[in-house]
């Protein structure tokens, strides 16, 4: 049988240089609870992590390039991008939604349920990841005039391409498909039922992802995606479909300046470098709020995310201190055990 072209999946000489001799390269195309589907040059194989890497909490995500040995994942190669969120709870941990992604599409439905604040949160996460964000507004056929909603999105997604599509009429689908260029890996992110799986099926030309029966008020059906999975599309390009995300909790704030570039520019014009935008004279942010240049809703969203990121940073520091303490305790126990043996 002919070998699978790993180059079409994004394999490169740079990746090959980082793979230890004797290991077989492959890309993770699906993630299950304790197993992974990996596409190699010979076949798609189901594999898992060895116990050592499990105990080391090795992170493996759809889109990762890995090295296989004796049927197991022995190494995860360095990523060029990673979309990471925080899991729920006070003791939250990082969860990688997709790795080695070039373009991340935030998919949401047009209509009253559209949430600009939620889009801002997605943009912070994507800018931090190293991928490029774009917005996809689905179900355009449901509205006589969708453009006020489009303008609302463009006001918070500054400089980010916005695609208006309908899987029913085909509006905008051809232009969106062109963004999945050969060698490009894209991921679709969004809530359940916004039409992510329907778009994947349309671009693939067949039903790759199951969708539930269409309802009268939902022209694209409710998706039933239960795990993240990477698909190769006819004509080139790859797309990762993901389950619906109910709540996107931030993990790191490195993308907040890009997502709120308008506020970041205003902050740079404040008279004082440590301006709190409360009572200081010469505050460009306060002036923009007073003139209406900066909407109060966007400013409050920015402030809320800043406070959330501060809380996350405190938890990260506490976790690092806890991990270092555990390492010290382990080294101490090992030292006492060696002393008893001698």
Short mmCIF file of C-alpha atoms in Angstrom, two decimals:
data_model
loop_
_atom_site.label_atom_id
_atom_site.label_comp_id
_atom_site.label_asym_id
_atom_site.label_seq_id
_atom_site.Cartn_x
_atom_site.Cartn_y
_atom_site.Cartn_z
CA UNK A 1 0.00 0.00 0.00
CA UNK A 2 1.28 3.56 -0.71
CA UNK A 3 2.63 5.44 2.25
CA UNK A 4 0.80 8.40 3.73
CA UNK A 5 2.41 11.72 2.83
CA UNK A 6 3.40 13.22 6.16
CA UNK A 7 4.42 16.38 4.32
CA UNK A 8 0.74 17.00 3.60
CA UNK A 9 0.19 16.89 7.36
CA UNK A 10 2.91 19.48 7.97
CA UNK A 11 6.00 17.32 8.56
CA UNK A 12 9.17 19.28 7.84
CA UNK A 13 12.97 18.94 7.89
CA UNK A 14 13.02 21.12 11.02
CA UNK A 15 10.79 18.64 12.84
CA UNK A 16 12.87 15.72 11.57
CA UNK A 17 15.99 17.26 13.14
CA UNK A 18 14.31 17.19 16.55
CA UNK A 19 13.28 13.52 16.39
CA UNK A 20 15.58 11.02 18.08
CA UNK A 21 16.97 8.25 15.85
CA UNK A 22 14.95 5.06 15.90
CA UNK A 23 11.60 6.77 16.61
CA UNK A 24 8.80 6.87 14.04
CA UNK A 25 7.19 10.27 13.42
CA UNK A 26 3.44 10.74 13.44
CA UNK A 27 0.80 13.39 14.03
CA UNK A 28 -1.93 13.08 16.64
CA UNK A 29 -5.24 13.19 14.76
CA UNK A 30 -7.64 12.30 17.59
CA UNK A 31 -7.58 12.31 21.38
CA UNK A 32 -9.64 9.98 23.54
CA UNK A 33 -9.74 9.61 27.31
CA UNK A 34 -6.56 7.57 27.66
CA UNK A 35 -5.57 6.91 24.06
CA UNK A 36 -4.52 8.77 20.94
CA UNK A 37 -4.90 8.12 17.22
CA UNK A 38 -1.63 8.91 15.44
CA UNK A 39 -1.16 9.09 11.66
CA UNK A 40 2.22 7.74 10.60
CA UNK A 41 3.63 7.22 7.13
CA UNK A 42 2.46 3.61 7.21
CA UNK A 43 -0.88 3.69 8.98
CA UNK A 44 -3.16 5.32 11.53
CA UNK A 45 -2.47 3.68 14.89
CA UNK A 46 -4.10 3.90 18.30
CA UNK A 47 -1.52 4.35 21.02
CA UNK A 48 -0.97 5.76 24.49
CA UNK A 49 1.68 7.24 26.75
CA UNK A 50 4.00 4.94 28.71
CA UNK A 51 3.67 5.06 32.48
CA UNK A 52 6.71 7.30 32.92
CA UNK A 53 5.29 10.06 30.73
CA UNK A 54 1.88 9.71 32.39
CA UNK A 55 3.47 10.27 35.81
CA UNK A 56 5.33 13.27 34.40
CA UNK A 57 1.99 14.71 33.22
CA UNK A 58 3.19 14.88 29.62
CA UNK A 59 0.73 16.94 27.62
CA UNK A 60 -0.45 15.47 24.30
CA UNK A 61 -3.03 17.21 22.11
CA UNK A 62 -4.57 16.85 18.68
CA UNK A 63 -2.15 18.39 16.19
CA UNK A 64 0.97 17.37 18.11
CA UNK A 65 3.88 15.70 16.33
CA UNK A 66 5.15 12.73 18.31
CA UNK A 67 7.81 10.05 18.11
CA UNK A 68 6.64 6.45 18.44
CA UNK A 69 8.67 3.54 19.71
CA UNK A 70 7.45 0.00 20.42
CA UNK A 71 3.90 1.17 19.74
CA UNK A 72 3.92 3.94 22.38
CA UNK A 73 4.40 7.70 22.34
CA UNK A 74 7.97 8.26 23.51
CA UNK A 75 8.30 11.99 22.89
CA UNK A 76 6.20 15.03 21.97
CA UNK A 77 8.06 17.34 19.61
CA UNK A 78 8.18 21.11 20.32
CA UNK A 79 5.07 22.99 19.24
CA UNK A 80 4.92 26.10 17.11
CA UNK A 81 1.55 27.04 18.66
CA UNK A 82 -0.82 25.73 21.33
CA UNK A 83 -4.34 26.83 22.20
CA UNK A 84 -4.57 26.40 25.96
CA UNK A 85 -7.36 27.05 28.41
CA UNK A 86 -7.71 26.60 32.15
CA UNK A 87 -9.89 23.77 33.41
CA UNK A 88 -12.66 24.70 35.80
CA UNK A 89 -12.15 24.92 39.54
CA UNK A 90 -9.90 26.60 42.08
CA UNK A 91 -7.13 24.07 41.39
CA UNK A 92 -7.34 24.52 37.64
CA UNK A 93 -4.82 22.95 35.30
CA UNK A 94 -3.88 23.74 31.72
CA UNK A 95 -5.78 21.94 28.96
CA UNK A 96 -4.44 22.11 25.41
CA UNK A 97 -7.31 22.23 22.92
CA UNK A 98 -5.15 22.01 19.77
CA UNK A 99 -1.46 22.16 18.88
CA UNK A 100 0.53 23.35 15.87
CA UNK A 101 -2.39 25.38 14.53
CA UNK A 102 -1.94 28.14 11.94
CA UNK A 103 -5.44 29.66 11.94
CA UNK A 104 -8.04 29.48 14.72
CA UNK A 105 -11.64 30.20 13.71
CA UNK A 106 -14.02 31.44 16.39
CA UNK A 107 -17.40 30.16 15.20
CA UNK A 108 -20.62 31.71 16.52
CA UNK A 109 -24.19 32.10 15.28
CA UNK A 110 -25.62 35.38 14.06
CA UNK A 111 -28.56 36.65 16.06
CA UNK A 112 -29.47 37.93 19.53
CA UNK A 113 -27.42 35.15 21.17
CA UNK A 114 -24.19 36.63 19.79
CA UNK A 115 -21.88 37.63 22.68
CA UNK A 116 -19.10 40.15 21.92
CA UNK A 117 -17.59 39.66 25.39
CA UNK A 118 -17.20 35.93 24.72
CA UNK A 119 -15.48 36.69 21.41
CA UNK A 120 -13.00 38.96 23.23
CA UNK A 121 -12.15 36.07 25.56
CA UNK A 122 -11.51 33.74 22.60
CA UNK A 123 -9.28 36.33 20.95
CA UNK A 124 -7.11 36.70 24.07
CA UNK A 125 -6.61 32.91 24.12
CA UNK A 126 -5.84 32.65 20.40
CA UNK A 127 -3.41 35.57 20.27
CA UNK A 128 -1.56 34.00 23.19
CA UNK A 129 -1.39 30.63 21.38
CA UNK A 130 0.74 31.76 18.44
CA UNK A 131 -2.05 31.06 15.94
CA UNK A 132 -3.88 33.72 13.92
CA UNK A 133 -7.56 34.35 14.82
CA UNK A 134 -10.47 34.76 12.44
CA UNK A 135 -14.21 35.02 13.14
CA UNK A 136 -16.92 32.93 11.45
CA UNK A 137 -20.53 34.09 11.82
CA UNK A 138 -22.89 31.29 10.81
CA UNK A 139 -26.60 31.04 9.94
CA UNK A 140 -26.65 34.27 7.94
CA UNK A 141 -29.77 33.09 6.10
CA UNK A 142 -31.84 33.40 9.30
CA UNK A 143 -31.61 37.20 9.25
CA UNK A 144 -32.81 39.70 6.68
CA UNK A 145 -30.06 42.11 7.73
CA UNK A 146 -27.14 40.48 9.57
CA UNK A 147 -24.80 43.46 9.14
CA UNK A 148 -25.55 45.25 12.43
CA UNK A 149 -24.38 42.09 14.21
CA UNK A 150 -21.32 41.94 11.96
CA UNK A 151 -20.46 45.53 12.85
CA UNK A 152 -20.82 44.65 16.54
CA UNK A 153 -18.28 41.85 16.14
CA UNK A 154 -15.88 43.95 14.08
CA UNK A 155 -15.90 46.57 16.85
CA UNK A 156 -14.33 44.07 19.30
CA UNK A 157 -12.28 42.01 16.81
CA UNK A 158 -10.05 44.82 15.60
CA UNK A 159 -8.17 43.89 12.43
CA UNK A 160 -9.42 40.29 12.58
CA UNK A 161 -11.08 38.91 9.40
CA UNK A 162 -14.82 38.25 9.83
CA UNK A 163 -16.57 35.68 7.62
CA UNK A 164 -20.36 35.69 7.22
CA UNK A 165 -21.59 32.27 6.08
CA UNK A 166 -24.66 30.10 5.66
CA UNK A 167 -24.48 26.34 5.23
CA UNK A 168 -27.99 26.47 3.74
CA UNK A 169 -27.43 28.98 0.94
CA UNK A 170 -23.67 28.57 0.64
CA UNK A 171 -23.10 32.27 1.32
CA UNK A 172 -19.46 32.92 2.17
CA UNK A 173 -18.53 29.22 2.29
CA UNK A 174 -16.29 29.27 -0.78
CA UNK A 175 -14.26 32.22 0.54
CA UNK A 176 -13.96 30.54 3.93
CA UNK A 177 -12.83 27.25 2.35
CA UNK A 178 -10.01 29.13 0.63
CA UNK A 179 -8.55 29.90 4.06
CA UNK A 180 -7.78 26.18 4.53
CA UNK A 181 -4.77 26.29 2.23
CA UNK A 182 -2.59 23.21 1.55
CA UNK A 183 -0.25 22.62 4.48
CA UNK A 184 -2.34 24.84 6.76
CA UNK A 185 -3.85 23.53 9.99
CA UNK A 186 -6.99 25.27 11.22
CA UNK A 187 -9.17 24.68 14.26
CA UNK A 188 -12.84 25.52 14.79
CA UNK A 189 -13.71 26.79 18.27
CA UNK A 190 -17.10 27.75 19.64
CA UNK A 191 -20.18 26.75 21.56
CA UNK A 192 -22.24 23.67 20.84
CA UNK A 193 -24.67 23.92 17.93
CA UNK A 194 -23.14 26.89 16.10
CA UNK A 195 -22.40 24.80 12.99
CA UNK A 196 -18.74 23.79 13.31
CA UNK A 197 -19.27 20.16 12.32
CA UNK A 198 -21.62 21.18 9.52
CA UNK A 199 -18.85 23.32 8.02
CA UNK A 200 -16.34 20.47 8.32
CA UNK A 201 -18.72 18.14 6.49
CA UNK A 202 -19.34 20.71 3.77
CA UNK A 203 -15.65 21.29 3.13
CA UNK A 204 -14.92 17.55 3.19
CA UNK A 205 -17.73 16.81 0.73
CA UNK A 206 -19.06 14.03 2.98
CA UNK A 207 -20.23 13.49 6.55
CA UNK A 208 -17.09 13.25 8.63
CA UNK A 209 -18.72 14.55 11.79
CA UNK A 210 -22.20 13.55 12.96
CA UNK A 211 -24.81 16.23 13.53
CA UNK A 212 -28.19 15.77 15.14
CA UNK A 213 -31.41 16.31 13.27
CA UNK A 214 -32.11 19.90 12.28
CA UNK A 215 -34.66 21.78 14.38
CA UNK A 216 -37.09 24.37 13.10
CA UNK A 217 -35.07 27.18 14.72
CA UNK A 218 -31.65 25.73 13.89
CA UNK A 219 -30.88 25.43 10.18
CA UNK A 220 -27.58 23.64 10.73
CA UNK A 221 -28.47 21.04 13.35
CA UNK A 222 -26.91 20.38 16.72
CA UNK A 223 -23.48 18.83 16.55
CA UNK A 224 -22.60 15.69 18.46
CA UNK A 225 -18.82 16.03 18.45
CA UNK A 226 -17.49 14.35 21.58
CA UNK A 227 -13.73 14.59 21.03
CA UNK A 228 -11.19 16.68 19.16
CA UNK A 229 -10.21 15.30 15.77
CA UNK A 230 -8.02 16.43 12.85
CA UNK A 231 -9.25 15.89 9.28
CA UNK A 232 -7.48 16.29 5.96
CA UNK A 233 -9.63 18.14 3.42
CA UNK A 234 -9.83 17.41 -0.32
CA UNK A 235 -7.42 19.68 -2.17
CA UNK A 236 -5.22 20.18 0.88
CA UNK A 237 -5.50 21.81 4.25
CA UNK A 238 -6.40 20.34 7.63
CA UNK A 239 -9.11 21.21 10.13
CA UNK A 240 -9.55 20.26 13.77
CA UNK A 241 -13.14 20.02 14.93
CA UNK A 242 -13.76 20.39 18.65
CA UNK A 243 -16.64 19.75 21.06
CA UNK A 244 -18.67 22.76 22.10
CA UNK A 245 -17.00 24.94 24.73
CA UNK A 246 -19.42 26.10 27.41
CA UNK A 247 -16.94 28.28 29.24
CA UNK A 248 -13.51 29.38 28.06
CA UNK A 249 -11.34 30.13 31.08
CA UNK A 250 -8.07 31.90 30.36
CA UNK A 251 -4.75 30.27 31.16
CA UNK A 252 -2.27 33.02 30.29
CA UNK A 253 -2.73 36.66 29.41
CA UNK A 254 -0.05 37.07 26.77
CA UNK A 255 -2.66 37.83 24.12
CA UNK A 256 -4.61 40.52 25.91
CA UNK A 257 -2.65 43.41 24.37
CA UNK A 258 -3.39 42.14 20.85
CA UNK A 259 -7.06 41.43 21.61
CA UNK A 260 -7.47 44.90 23.15
CA UNK A 261 -5.01 46.77 20.95
CA UNK A 262 -7.17 49.92 21.08
CA UNK A 263 -6.97 50.08 24.87
CA UNK A 264 -3.31 49.11 24.85
CA UNK A 265 -2.62 52.10 22.60
CA UNK A 266 -4.53 54.41 24.94
CA UNK A 267 -2.62 53.09 27.95
CA UNK A 268 0.60 53.97 26.18
CA UNK A 269 -0.57 57.59 25.88
CA UNK A 270 -1.32 58.02 29.61
CA UNK A 271 0.88 60.57 31.38
CA UNK A 272 2.02 58.08 34.02
CA UNK A 273 3.40 54.63 33.26
CA UNK A 274 1.64 53.15 36.32
CA UNK A 275 -1.69 54.87 35.60
CA UNK A 276 -4.65 53.03 37.16
CA UNK A 277 -7.14 54.94 34.96
CA UNK A 278 -9.03 56.04 38.05
CA UNK A 279 -8.10 59.55 39.22
CA UNK A 280 -4.73 60.33 37.67
CA UNK A 281 -4.42 63.47 35.50
CA UNK A 282 -3.50 63.00 31.87
CA UNK A 283 -5.20 59.59 31.61
CA UNK A 284 -5.88 58.83 27.94
CA UNK A 285 -8.20 55.96 28.87
CA UNK A 286 -10.47 58.20 30.96
CA UNK A 287 -10.50 60.80 28.19
CA UNK A 288 -11.52 58.17 25.61
CA UNK A 289 -14.31 56.94 27.90
CA UNK A 290 -15.58 60.49 28.40
CA UNK A 291 -15.58 61.26 24.67
CA UNK A 292 -17.21 57.96 23.71
CA UNK A 293 -14.17 56.86 21.70
CA UNK A 294 -13.86 53.86 24.03
CA UNK A 295 -17.17 52.11 24.87
CA UNK A 296 -17.67 51.54 28.59
CA UNK A 297 -18.67 47.90 27.97
CA UNK A 298 -15.36 47.16 26.26
CA UNK A 299 -13.38 48.91 28.99
CA UNK A 300 -15.19 46.95 31.72
CA UNK A 301 -14.55 43.70 29.83
CA UNK A 302 -10.84 44.56 29.65
CA UNK A 303 -10.74 45.34 33.38
CA UNK A 304 -12.54 42.09 34.22
CA UNK A 305 -10.09 40.03 32.17
CA UNK A 306 -7.13 41.86 33.74
CA UNK A 307 -8.39 40.91 37.21
CA UNK A 308 -9.00 37.33 36.09
CA UNK A 309 -5.46 37.10 34.72
CA UNK A 310 -4.08 38.45 37.99
CA UNK A 311 -5.89 35.72 39.88
CA UNK A 312 -4.57 33.11 37.46
CA UNK A 313 -1.00 34.38 37.90
CA UNK A 314 -1.34 34.07 41.69
CA UNK A 315 -2.60 30.48 41.34
CA UNK A 316 0.25 29.68 38.93
CA UNK A 317 2.80 30.99 41.44
CA UNK A 318 1.23 28.96 44.23
CA UNK A 319 1.31 25.84 42.07
CA UNK A 320 4.96 26.39 41.19
CA UNK A 321 5.85 26.79 44.85
CA UNK A 322 3.90 23.62 45.70
CA UNK A 323 5.60 21.66 42.92
CA UNK A 324 9.04 22.84 44.01
CA UNK A 325 8.26 21.84 47.61
CA UNK A 326 7.21 18.38 46.46
CA UNK A 327 10.44 17.98 44.47
CA UNK A 328 12.48 19.05 47.49
CA UNK A 329 10.63 16.58 49.73
CA UNK A 330 11.15 13.80 47.19
CA UNK A 331 14.90 14.54 46.95
CA UNK A 332 15.11 14.59 50.75
CA UNK A 333 13.40 11.19 51.04
CA UNK A 334 15.67 9.74 48.38
CA UNK A 335 18.71 11.12 50.24
CA UNK A 336 17.59 9.58 53.55
CA UNK A 337 16.97 6.25 51.79
CA UNK A 338 20.50 6.28 50.34
CA UNK A 339 21.95 7.11 53.75
CA UNK A 340 20.15 4.15 55.34
CA UNK A 341 21.40 1.80 52.65
CA UNK A 342 25.00 2.87 53.24
#
